[in-house]
Coordinates of C-alpha atoms and ligand atoms in Angstrom, one line a residue:
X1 CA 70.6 173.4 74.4
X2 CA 71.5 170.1 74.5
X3 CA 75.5 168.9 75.9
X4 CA 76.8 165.8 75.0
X5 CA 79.3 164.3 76.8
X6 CA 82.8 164.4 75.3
X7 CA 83.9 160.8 74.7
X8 CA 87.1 159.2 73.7
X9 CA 86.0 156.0 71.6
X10 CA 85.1 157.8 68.6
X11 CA 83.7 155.0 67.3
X12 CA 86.1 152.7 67.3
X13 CA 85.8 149.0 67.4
X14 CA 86.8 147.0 70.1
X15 CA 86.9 143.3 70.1
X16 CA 87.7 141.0 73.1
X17 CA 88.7 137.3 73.4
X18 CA 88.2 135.4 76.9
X19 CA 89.6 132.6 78.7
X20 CA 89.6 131.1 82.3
X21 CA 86.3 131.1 84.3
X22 CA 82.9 132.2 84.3
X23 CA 84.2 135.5 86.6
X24 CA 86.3 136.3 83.8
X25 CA 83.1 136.3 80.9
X26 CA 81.7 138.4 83.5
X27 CA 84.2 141.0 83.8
X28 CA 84.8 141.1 79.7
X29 CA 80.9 141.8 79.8
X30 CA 81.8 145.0 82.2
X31 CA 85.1 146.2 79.9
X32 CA 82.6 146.2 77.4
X33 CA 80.0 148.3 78.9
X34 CA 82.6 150.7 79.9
X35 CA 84.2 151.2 76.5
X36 CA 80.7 151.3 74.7
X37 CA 79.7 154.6 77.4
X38 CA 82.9 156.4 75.7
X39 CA 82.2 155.8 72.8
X40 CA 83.7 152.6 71.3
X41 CA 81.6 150.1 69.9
X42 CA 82.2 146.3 70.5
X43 CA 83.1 143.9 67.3
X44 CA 82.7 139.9 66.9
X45 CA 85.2 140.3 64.3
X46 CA 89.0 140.7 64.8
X47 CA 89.7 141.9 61.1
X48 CA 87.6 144.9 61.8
X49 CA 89.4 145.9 65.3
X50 CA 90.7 149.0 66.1
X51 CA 90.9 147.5 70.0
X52 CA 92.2 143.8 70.4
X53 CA 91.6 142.9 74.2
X54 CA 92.5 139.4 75.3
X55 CA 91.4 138.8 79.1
X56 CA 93.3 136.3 80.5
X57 CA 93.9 133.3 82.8
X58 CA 96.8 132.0 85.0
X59 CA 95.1 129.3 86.6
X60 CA 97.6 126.8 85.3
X61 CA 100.7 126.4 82.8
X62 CA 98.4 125.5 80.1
X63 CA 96.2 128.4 80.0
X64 CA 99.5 130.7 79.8
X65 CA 101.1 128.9 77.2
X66 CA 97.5 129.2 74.9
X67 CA 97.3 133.0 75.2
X68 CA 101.2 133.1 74.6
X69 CA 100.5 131.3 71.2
X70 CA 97.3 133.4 70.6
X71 CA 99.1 137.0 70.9
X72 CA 102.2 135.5 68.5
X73 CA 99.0 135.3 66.2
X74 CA 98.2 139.1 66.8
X75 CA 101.1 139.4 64.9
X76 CA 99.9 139.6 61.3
X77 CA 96.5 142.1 62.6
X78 CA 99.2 144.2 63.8
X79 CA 101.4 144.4 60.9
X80 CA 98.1 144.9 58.7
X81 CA 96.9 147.7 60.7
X82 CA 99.6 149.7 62.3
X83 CA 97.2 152.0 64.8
X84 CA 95.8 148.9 66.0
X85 CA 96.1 148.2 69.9
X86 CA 96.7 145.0 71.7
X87 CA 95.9 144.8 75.6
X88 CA 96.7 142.0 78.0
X89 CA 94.0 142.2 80.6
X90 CA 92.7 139.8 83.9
X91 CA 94.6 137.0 85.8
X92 CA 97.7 136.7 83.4
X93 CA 98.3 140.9 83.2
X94 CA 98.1 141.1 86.8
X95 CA 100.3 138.4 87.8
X96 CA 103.3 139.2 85.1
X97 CA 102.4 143.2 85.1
X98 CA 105.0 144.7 83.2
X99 CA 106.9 141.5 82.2
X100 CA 104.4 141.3 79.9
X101 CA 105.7 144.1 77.8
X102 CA 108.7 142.8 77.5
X103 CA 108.5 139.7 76.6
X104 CA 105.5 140.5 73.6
X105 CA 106.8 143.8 72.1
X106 CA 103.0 143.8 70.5
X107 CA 100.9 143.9 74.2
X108 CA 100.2 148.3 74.3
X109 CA 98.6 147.7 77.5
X110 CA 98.6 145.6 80.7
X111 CA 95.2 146.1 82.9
X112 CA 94.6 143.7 86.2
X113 CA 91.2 142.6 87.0
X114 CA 90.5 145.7 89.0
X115 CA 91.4 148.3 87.0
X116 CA 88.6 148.1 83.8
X117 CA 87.8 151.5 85.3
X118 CA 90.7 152.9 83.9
X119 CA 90.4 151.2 80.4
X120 CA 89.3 154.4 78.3
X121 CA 92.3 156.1 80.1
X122 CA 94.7 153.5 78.9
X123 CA 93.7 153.1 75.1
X124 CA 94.0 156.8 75.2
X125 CA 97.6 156.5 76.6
X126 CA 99.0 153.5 74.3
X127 CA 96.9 155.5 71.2
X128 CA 99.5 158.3 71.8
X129 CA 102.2 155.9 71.4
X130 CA 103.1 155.1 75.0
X131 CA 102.2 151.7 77.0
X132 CA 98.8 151.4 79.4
X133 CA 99.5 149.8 82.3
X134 CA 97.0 149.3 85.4
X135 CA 98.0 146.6 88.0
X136 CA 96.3 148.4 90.8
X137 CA 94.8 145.7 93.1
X138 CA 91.5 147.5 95.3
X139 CA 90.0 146.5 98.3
X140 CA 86.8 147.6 97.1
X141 CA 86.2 147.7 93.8
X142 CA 83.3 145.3 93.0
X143 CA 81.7 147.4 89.1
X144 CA 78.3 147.0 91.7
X145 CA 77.0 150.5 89.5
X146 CA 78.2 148.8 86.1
X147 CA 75.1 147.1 84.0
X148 CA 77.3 144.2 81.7
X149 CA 76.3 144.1 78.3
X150 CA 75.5 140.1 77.9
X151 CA 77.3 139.0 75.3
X152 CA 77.3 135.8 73.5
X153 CA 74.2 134.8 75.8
X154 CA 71.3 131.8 75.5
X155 CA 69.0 135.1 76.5
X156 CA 67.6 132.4 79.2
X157 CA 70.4 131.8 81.6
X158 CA 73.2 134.6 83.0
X159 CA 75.5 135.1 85.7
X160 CA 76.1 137.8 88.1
X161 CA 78.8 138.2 90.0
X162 CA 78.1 139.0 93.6
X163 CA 81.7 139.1 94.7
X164 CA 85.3 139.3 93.9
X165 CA 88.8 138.2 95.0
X166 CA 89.8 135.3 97.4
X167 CA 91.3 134.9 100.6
X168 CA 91.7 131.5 101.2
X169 CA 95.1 130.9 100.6
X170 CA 95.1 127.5 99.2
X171 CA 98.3 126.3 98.9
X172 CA 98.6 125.8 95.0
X173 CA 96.2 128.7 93.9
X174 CA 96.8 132.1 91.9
X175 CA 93.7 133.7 92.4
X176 CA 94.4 135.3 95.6
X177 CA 97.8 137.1 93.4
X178 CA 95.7 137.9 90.4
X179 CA 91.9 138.6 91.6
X180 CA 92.9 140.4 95.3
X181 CA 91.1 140.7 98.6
X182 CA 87.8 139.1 98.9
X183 CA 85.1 141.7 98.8
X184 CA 80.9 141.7 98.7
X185 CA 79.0 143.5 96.2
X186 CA 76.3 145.6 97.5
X187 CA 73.1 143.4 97.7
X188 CA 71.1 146.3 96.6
X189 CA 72.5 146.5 92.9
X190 CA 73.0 142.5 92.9
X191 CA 68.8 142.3 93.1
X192 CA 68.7 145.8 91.0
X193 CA 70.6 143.2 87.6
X194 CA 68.6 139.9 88.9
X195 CA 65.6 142.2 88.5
X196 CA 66.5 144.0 85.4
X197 CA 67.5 140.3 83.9
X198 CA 64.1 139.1 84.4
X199 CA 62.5 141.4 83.0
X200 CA 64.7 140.9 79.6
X201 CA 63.4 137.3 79.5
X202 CA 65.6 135.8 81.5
X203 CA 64.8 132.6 83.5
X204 CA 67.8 131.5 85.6
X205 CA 70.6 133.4 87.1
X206 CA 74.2 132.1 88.6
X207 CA 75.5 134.1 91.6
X208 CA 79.3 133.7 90.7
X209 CA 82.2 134.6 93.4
X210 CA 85.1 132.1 94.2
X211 CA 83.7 131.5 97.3
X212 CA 80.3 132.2 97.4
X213 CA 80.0 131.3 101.4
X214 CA 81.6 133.5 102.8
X215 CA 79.5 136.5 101.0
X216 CA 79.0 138.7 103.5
X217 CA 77.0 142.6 103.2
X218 CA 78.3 144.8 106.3
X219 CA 76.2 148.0 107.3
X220 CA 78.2 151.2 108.7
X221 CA 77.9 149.8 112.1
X222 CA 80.2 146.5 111.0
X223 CA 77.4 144.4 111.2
X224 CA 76.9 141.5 108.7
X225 CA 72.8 142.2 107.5
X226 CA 72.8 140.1 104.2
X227 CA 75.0 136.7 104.3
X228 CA 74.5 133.9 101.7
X229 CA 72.0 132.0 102.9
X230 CA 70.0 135.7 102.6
X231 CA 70.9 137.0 99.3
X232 CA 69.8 133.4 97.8
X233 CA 66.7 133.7 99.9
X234 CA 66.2 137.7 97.9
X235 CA 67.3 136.4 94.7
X236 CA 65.0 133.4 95.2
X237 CA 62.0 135.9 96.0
X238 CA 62.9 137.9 92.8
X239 CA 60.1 136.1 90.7
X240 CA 59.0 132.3 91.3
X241 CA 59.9 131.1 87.7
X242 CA 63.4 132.3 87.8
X243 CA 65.8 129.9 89.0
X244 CA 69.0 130.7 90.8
X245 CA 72.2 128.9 91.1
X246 CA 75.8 129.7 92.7
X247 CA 79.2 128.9 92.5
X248 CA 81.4 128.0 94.0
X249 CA 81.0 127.1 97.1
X250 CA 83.9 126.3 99.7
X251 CA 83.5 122.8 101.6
X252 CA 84.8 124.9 105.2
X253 CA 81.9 127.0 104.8
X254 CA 78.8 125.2 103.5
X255 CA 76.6 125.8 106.1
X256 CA 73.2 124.3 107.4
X257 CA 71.7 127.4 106.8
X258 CA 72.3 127.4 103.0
X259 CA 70.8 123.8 102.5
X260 CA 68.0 124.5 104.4
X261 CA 67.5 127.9 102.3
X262 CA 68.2 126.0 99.2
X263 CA 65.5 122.6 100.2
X264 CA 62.6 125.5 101.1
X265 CA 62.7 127.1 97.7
X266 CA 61.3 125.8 94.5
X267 CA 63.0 128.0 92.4
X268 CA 66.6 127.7 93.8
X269 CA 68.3 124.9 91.7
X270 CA 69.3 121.4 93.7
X271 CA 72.8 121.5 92.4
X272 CA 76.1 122.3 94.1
X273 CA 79.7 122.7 92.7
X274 CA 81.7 121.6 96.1
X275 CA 85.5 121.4 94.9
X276 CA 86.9 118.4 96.8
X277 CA 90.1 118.5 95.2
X278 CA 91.7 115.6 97.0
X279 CA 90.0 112.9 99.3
X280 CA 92.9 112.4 101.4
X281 CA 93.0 114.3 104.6
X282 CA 97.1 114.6 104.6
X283 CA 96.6 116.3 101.3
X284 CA 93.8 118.5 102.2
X285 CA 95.9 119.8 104.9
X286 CA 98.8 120.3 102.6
X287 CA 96.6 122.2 100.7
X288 CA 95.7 124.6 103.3
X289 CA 91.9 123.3 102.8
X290 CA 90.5 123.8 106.2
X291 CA 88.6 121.2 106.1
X292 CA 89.0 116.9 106.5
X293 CA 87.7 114.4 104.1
X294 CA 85.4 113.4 107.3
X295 CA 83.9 117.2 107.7
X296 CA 83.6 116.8 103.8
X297 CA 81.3 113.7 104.0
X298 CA 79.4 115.6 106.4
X299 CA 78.9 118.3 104.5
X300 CA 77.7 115.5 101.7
X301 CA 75.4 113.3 104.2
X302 CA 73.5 116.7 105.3
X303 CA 73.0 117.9 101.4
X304 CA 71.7 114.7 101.1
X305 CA 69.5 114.8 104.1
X306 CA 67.7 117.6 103.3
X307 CA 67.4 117.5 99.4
X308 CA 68.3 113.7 98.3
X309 CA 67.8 114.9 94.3
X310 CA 70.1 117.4 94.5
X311 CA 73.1 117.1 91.9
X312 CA 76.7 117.0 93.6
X313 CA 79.6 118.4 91.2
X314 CA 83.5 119.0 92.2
X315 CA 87.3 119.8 91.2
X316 CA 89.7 117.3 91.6
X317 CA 93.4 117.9 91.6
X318 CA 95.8 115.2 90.4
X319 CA 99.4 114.7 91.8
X320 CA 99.7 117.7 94.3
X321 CA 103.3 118.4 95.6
X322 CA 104.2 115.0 98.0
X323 CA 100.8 112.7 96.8
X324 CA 101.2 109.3 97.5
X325 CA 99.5 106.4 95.8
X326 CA 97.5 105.8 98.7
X327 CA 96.8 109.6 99.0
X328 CA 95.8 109.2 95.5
X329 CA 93.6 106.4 96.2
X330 CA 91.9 108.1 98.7
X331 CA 90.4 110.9 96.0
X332 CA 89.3 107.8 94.1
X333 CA 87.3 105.9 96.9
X334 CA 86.0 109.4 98.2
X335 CA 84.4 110.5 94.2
X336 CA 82.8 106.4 95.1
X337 CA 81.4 107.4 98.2
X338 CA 79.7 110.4 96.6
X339 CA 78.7 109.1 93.7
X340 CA 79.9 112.6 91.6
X341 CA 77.5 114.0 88.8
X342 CA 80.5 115.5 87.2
X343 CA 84.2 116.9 88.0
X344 CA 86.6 118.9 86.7
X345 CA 90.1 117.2 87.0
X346 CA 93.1 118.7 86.3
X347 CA 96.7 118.1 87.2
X348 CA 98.8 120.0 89.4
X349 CA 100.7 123.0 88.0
X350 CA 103.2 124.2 90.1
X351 CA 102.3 128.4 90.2
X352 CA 105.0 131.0 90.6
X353 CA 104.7 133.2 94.1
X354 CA 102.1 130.5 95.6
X355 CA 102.8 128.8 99.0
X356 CA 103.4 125.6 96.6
X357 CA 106.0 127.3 94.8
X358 CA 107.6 129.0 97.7
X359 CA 107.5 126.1 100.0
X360 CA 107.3 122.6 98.3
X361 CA 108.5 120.8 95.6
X362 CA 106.4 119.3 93.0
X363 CA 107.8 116.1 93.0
X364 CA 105.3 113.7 91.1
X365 CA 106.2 113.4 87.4
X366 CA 104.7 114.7 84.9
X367 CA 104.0 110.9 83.6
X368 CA 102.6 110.1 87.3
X369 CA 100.7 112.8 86.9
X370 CA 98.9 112.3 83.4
X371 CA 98.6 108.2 85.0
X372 CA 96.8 109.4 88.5
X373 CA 94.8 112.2 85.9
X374 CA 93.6 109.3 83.7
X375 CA 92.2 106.9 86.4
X376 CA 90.3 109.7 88.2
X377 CA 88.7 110.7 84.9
X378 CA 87.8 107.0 83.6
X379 CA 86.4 106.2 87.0
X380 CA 84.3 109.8 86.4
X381 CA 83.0 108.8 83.7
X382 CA 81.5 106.0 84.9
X383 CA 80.0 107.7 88.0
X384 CA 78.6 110.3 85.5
X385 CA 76.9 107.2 83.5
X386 CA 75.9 105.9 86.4
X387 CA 74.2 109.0 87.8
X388 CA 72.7 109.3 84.4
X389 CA 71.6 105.9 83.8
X390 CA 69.3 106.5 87.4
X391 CA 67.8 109.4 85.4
X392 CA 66.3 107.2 83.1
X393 CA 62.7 106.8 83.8
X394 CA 62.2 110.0 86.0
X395 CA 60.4 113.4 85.4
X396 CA 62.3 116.2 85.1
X397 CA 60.8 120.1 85.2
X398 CA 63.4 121.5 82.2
X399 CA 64.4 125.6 81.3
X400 CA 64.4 125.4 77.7
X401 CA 67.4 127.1 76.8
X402 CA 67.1 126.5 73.0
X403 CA 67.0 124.2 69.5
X404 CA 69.3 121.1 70.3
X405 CA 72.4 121.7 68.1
X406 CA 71.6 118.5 66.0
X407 CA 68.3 119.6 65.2
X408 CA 65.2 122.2 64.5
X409 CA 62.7 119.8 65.7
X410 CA 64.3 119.1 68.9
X411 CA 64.7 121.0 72.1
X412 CA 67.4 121.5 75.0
X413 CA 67.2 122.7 78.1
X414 CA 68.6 121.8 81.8
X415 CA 67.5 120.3 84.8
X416 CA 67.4 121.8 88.0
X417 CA 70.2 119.4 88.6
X418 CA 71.7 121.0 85.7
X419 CA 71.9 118.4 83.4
X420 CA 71.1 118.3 79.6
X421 CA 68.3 117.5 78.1
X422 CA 67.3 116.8 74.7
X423 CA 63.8 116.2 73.7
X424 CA 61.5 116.7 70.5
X425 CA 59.7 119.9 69.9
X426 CA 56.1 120.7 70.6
X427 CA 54.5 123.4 69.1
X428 CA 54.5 126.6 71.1
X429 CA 57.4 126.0 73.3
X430 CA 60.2 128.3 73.0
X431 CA 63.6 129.3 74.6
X432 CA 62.9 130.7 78.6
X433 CA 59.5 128.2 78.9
X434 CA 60.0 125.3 81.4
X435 CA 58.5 121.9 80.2
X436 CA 58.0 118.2 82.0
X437 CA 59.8 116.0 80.6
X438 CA 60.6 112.3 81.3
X439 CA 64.1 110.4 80.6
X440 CA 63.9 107.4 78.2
X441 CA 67.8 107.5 77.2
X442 CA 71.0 109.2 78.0
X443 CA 74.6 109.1 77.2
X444 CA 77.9 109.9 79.6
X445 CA 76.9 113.7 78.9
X446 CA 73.5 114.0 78.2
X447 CA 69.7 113.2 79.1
X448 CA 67.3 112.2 76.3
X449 CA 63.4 112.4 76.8
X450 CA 59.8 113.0 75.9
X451 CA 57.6 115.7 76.9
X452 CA 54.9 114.6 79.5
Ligands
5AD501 N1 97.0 123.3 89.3 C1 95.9 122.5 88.9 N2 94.6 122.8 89.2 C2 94.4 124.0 89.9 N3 93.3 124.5 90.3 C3 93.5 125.7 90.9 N4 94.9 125.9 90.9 C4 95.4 124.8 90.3 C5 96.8 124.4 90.0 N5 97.8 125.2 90.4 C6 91.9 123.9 90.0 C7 91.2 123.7 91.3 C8 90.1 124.8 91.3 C9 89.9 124.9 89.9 C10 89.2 126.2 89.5 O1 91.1 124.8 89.3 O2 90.6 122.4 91.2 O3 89.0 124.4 92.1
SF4_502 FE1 89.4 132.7 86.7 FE2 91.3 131.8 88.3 FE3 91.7 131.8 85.7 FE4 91.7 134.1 87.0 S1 93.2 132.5 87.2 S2 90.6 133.7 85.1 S3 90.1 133.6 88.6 S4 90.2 130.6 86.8

């Protein structure tokens, strides 16, 4: 006799919108594996939702005020469909828990970041007319078991998250209130999906945490047995033609170890994401960095030592509570000195319950702000030309991740330095082959060649 397991989807369709980070496109691919093993299935289109899940962001102002607008949107699907359900979920849900009700009579449920266990359980509650809500921080909750379903993926490139939370306490940061403790996943089921990815096709992975560093694997004795600089060197030993990247990694903890892992293997990519955020040491320490801009240019001069291609990419933070023209000036003569691939730059948004909030006053204008904002981007874009322009001439092993989306006959794919390319087709390469290419052109964001 066969027993099927009682599920409470029914068949009804879930559909999910995602902002913020690259954790949080993880984490909407693991709501979705849990709601498809009960039963619901998973919808690219809204008009057909029984289930409208938004998982959110709170990294700053602006991210709030767009899902704000979006859910005033949800309005009219509500209004057509009167069963249908509405959930707030991620960085946003956690940090305004039940608030959130109140303030958007349409939101049925309110789930943090690690409670997408409990997801079933709260459609089930706000189906029989009451409100979900799951704020529950864990200390170990990691979904290490959970396979995500990959959605919206290249089918060459995917991430996998290898930790979650934060504990570094930076001064003007939300992610230690929204995402919780820092905690490692189990190595074991991290190699188990790197494995199980490679065999789908896939050519390059991303180990994602906030700060991937300080990844440590403990056995019952308290001893640390797998650290960074080991889990890249087993993900690296996965298969030699798949590539592996990380991010992001703290300045403080960049270690010797981790360069010389990533210069001895092929296969791991010569690119690192190491958010400066200011190149002023005052402001650094204001920030509750750890680290000076001095131990930062270390950290820079040995990356270059050992792997003098590899690709350098940061944050930058503009106007931070008390920044000074000349503290100012110090981020821009420190993105010089390191010659930047790329940055994100953002301005400082003051965050409710962070040290900045509690403590300090954000006291450059808005206008001083956008000014400082402006100056560090236009002086990016020129280091990004620059770093581009050098490109132009050299040979580049490429992932083809697809067509170009200008055109059939040409290709795309990324360096190991993670840049673009774009370069005509030849016949019999496809999506997941790598290719030699050399540069003959570029723009500010992208690398134009020719096969070799
Ligand atoms: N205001 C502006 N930018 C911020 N970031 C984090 N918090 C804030 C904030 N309150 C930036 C940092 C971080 C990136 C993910 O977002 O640069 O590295
Ligand atoms: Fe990601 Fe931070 Fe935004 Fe949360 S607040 S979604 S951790 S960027």
């Amino acid at each position: 006799m066969k027993i099927e397991r009682v599920t409470t989807g029914g068949g009804r369709k879930l559909y999910i919108e995602t902002y913020g980070c690259q954790m949080n496109v993880g984490d909407t691919e693991i709501i979705v594996a849990i709601m498809q093993a009960e039963g619901y299935i998973y919808t690219r289109n809204i008009e057909d939702a029984d289930i409208i899940l938004v998982n959110t962001c709170s990294i700053r102002d602006n991210a709030e005020q767009r899902i704000w607008g979006r859910l005033k949107e949800f309005q009219r699907y509500k209004r057509a469909k009167r069963s249908l359900i509405v959930g707030i979920v991620g960085c946003m849900a956690e940090r305004l828990k039940e608030q959130l009700l109140e303030r958007e009579p349409i939101v049925d449920i309110v789930a943090g970041p690690d409670s997408y266990r409990d997801m079933p359980r709260l459609v089930e509650a706000a189906s029989a007319g009451s409100k979900g809500v799951n704020v529950q921080l864990s200390q170990e909750e990691t979904y290490g078991d959970i396979r995500p379903v990959r959605l919206d993926s290249n089918g060459v490139s995917a991430f996998v998250s290898i930790m979650r939370g934060c504990i570094n306490m930076c001064a003007y940061c939300v992610v230690p209130y929204t995402r919780g403790i820092e905690r490692s996943r189990d190595p074991q089921t991290i190699l188990r999906e790197i494995g199980e990815i490679y065999e789908a096709g896939y050519r390059e992975v991303t180990l994602l945490g906030q700060n991937v560093n300080s990844y440590r694997w403990k056995n019952e004795a308290g001893e640390v047995v797998v650290d960074f600089p080991r889990l890249m060197e087993m993900a690296a030993g996965v298969a030699p033609d798949l590539r592996v990247r990380f991010a992001t990694s703290h300045p403080k903890d960049l270690s010797d170890r981790l360069i010389e892992v990533m210069a001895s293997h092929h296969n791991i990519c010569k690119a690192i994401h190491l958010p400066a955020q200011s190149g002023s040491s005052r402001m650094l320490q204001i920030m509750n960095r750890k680290y000076t801009r001095e131990w930062y240019l270390d950290r820079i001069a040995a990356i270059r030592k050992a792997m003098p291609d590899c690709a350098i990419t940061t944050d930058l933070i503009a106007g931070f509570c008390t920044e000074t023209l000349e503290d100012h000036a110090e981020t821009l003569s420190l993105m010089r000195e390191v010659g930047y691939e790329s940055a994100f730059m953002f301005k400082f948004s003051l965050r409710p319950n962070t040290f900045a909030a509690r403590h300090m006053t954000d006291d450059v204008s808005e206008e001083e702000k956008t000014r400082r904002l402006t100056e560090i981007i236009n002086l990016q874009n020129e280091l990004s030309i620059a770093s581009n322009r050098r490109d132009v001439g050299k040979e580049f092993e490429v992932l083809i991740e697809g067509h170009s989306k200008r055109s059939e006959e040409q290709l795309c794919g990324r360096t190991s330095q993670n840049k673009m390319v774009v370069f005509d087709a030849a016949r019999g390469l496809k999506a997941g082959d790598y290719a030699t290419v050399r540069i003959t052109d570029c723009s500010s964001a992208t690398l134009f060649g020719e096969l070799v």
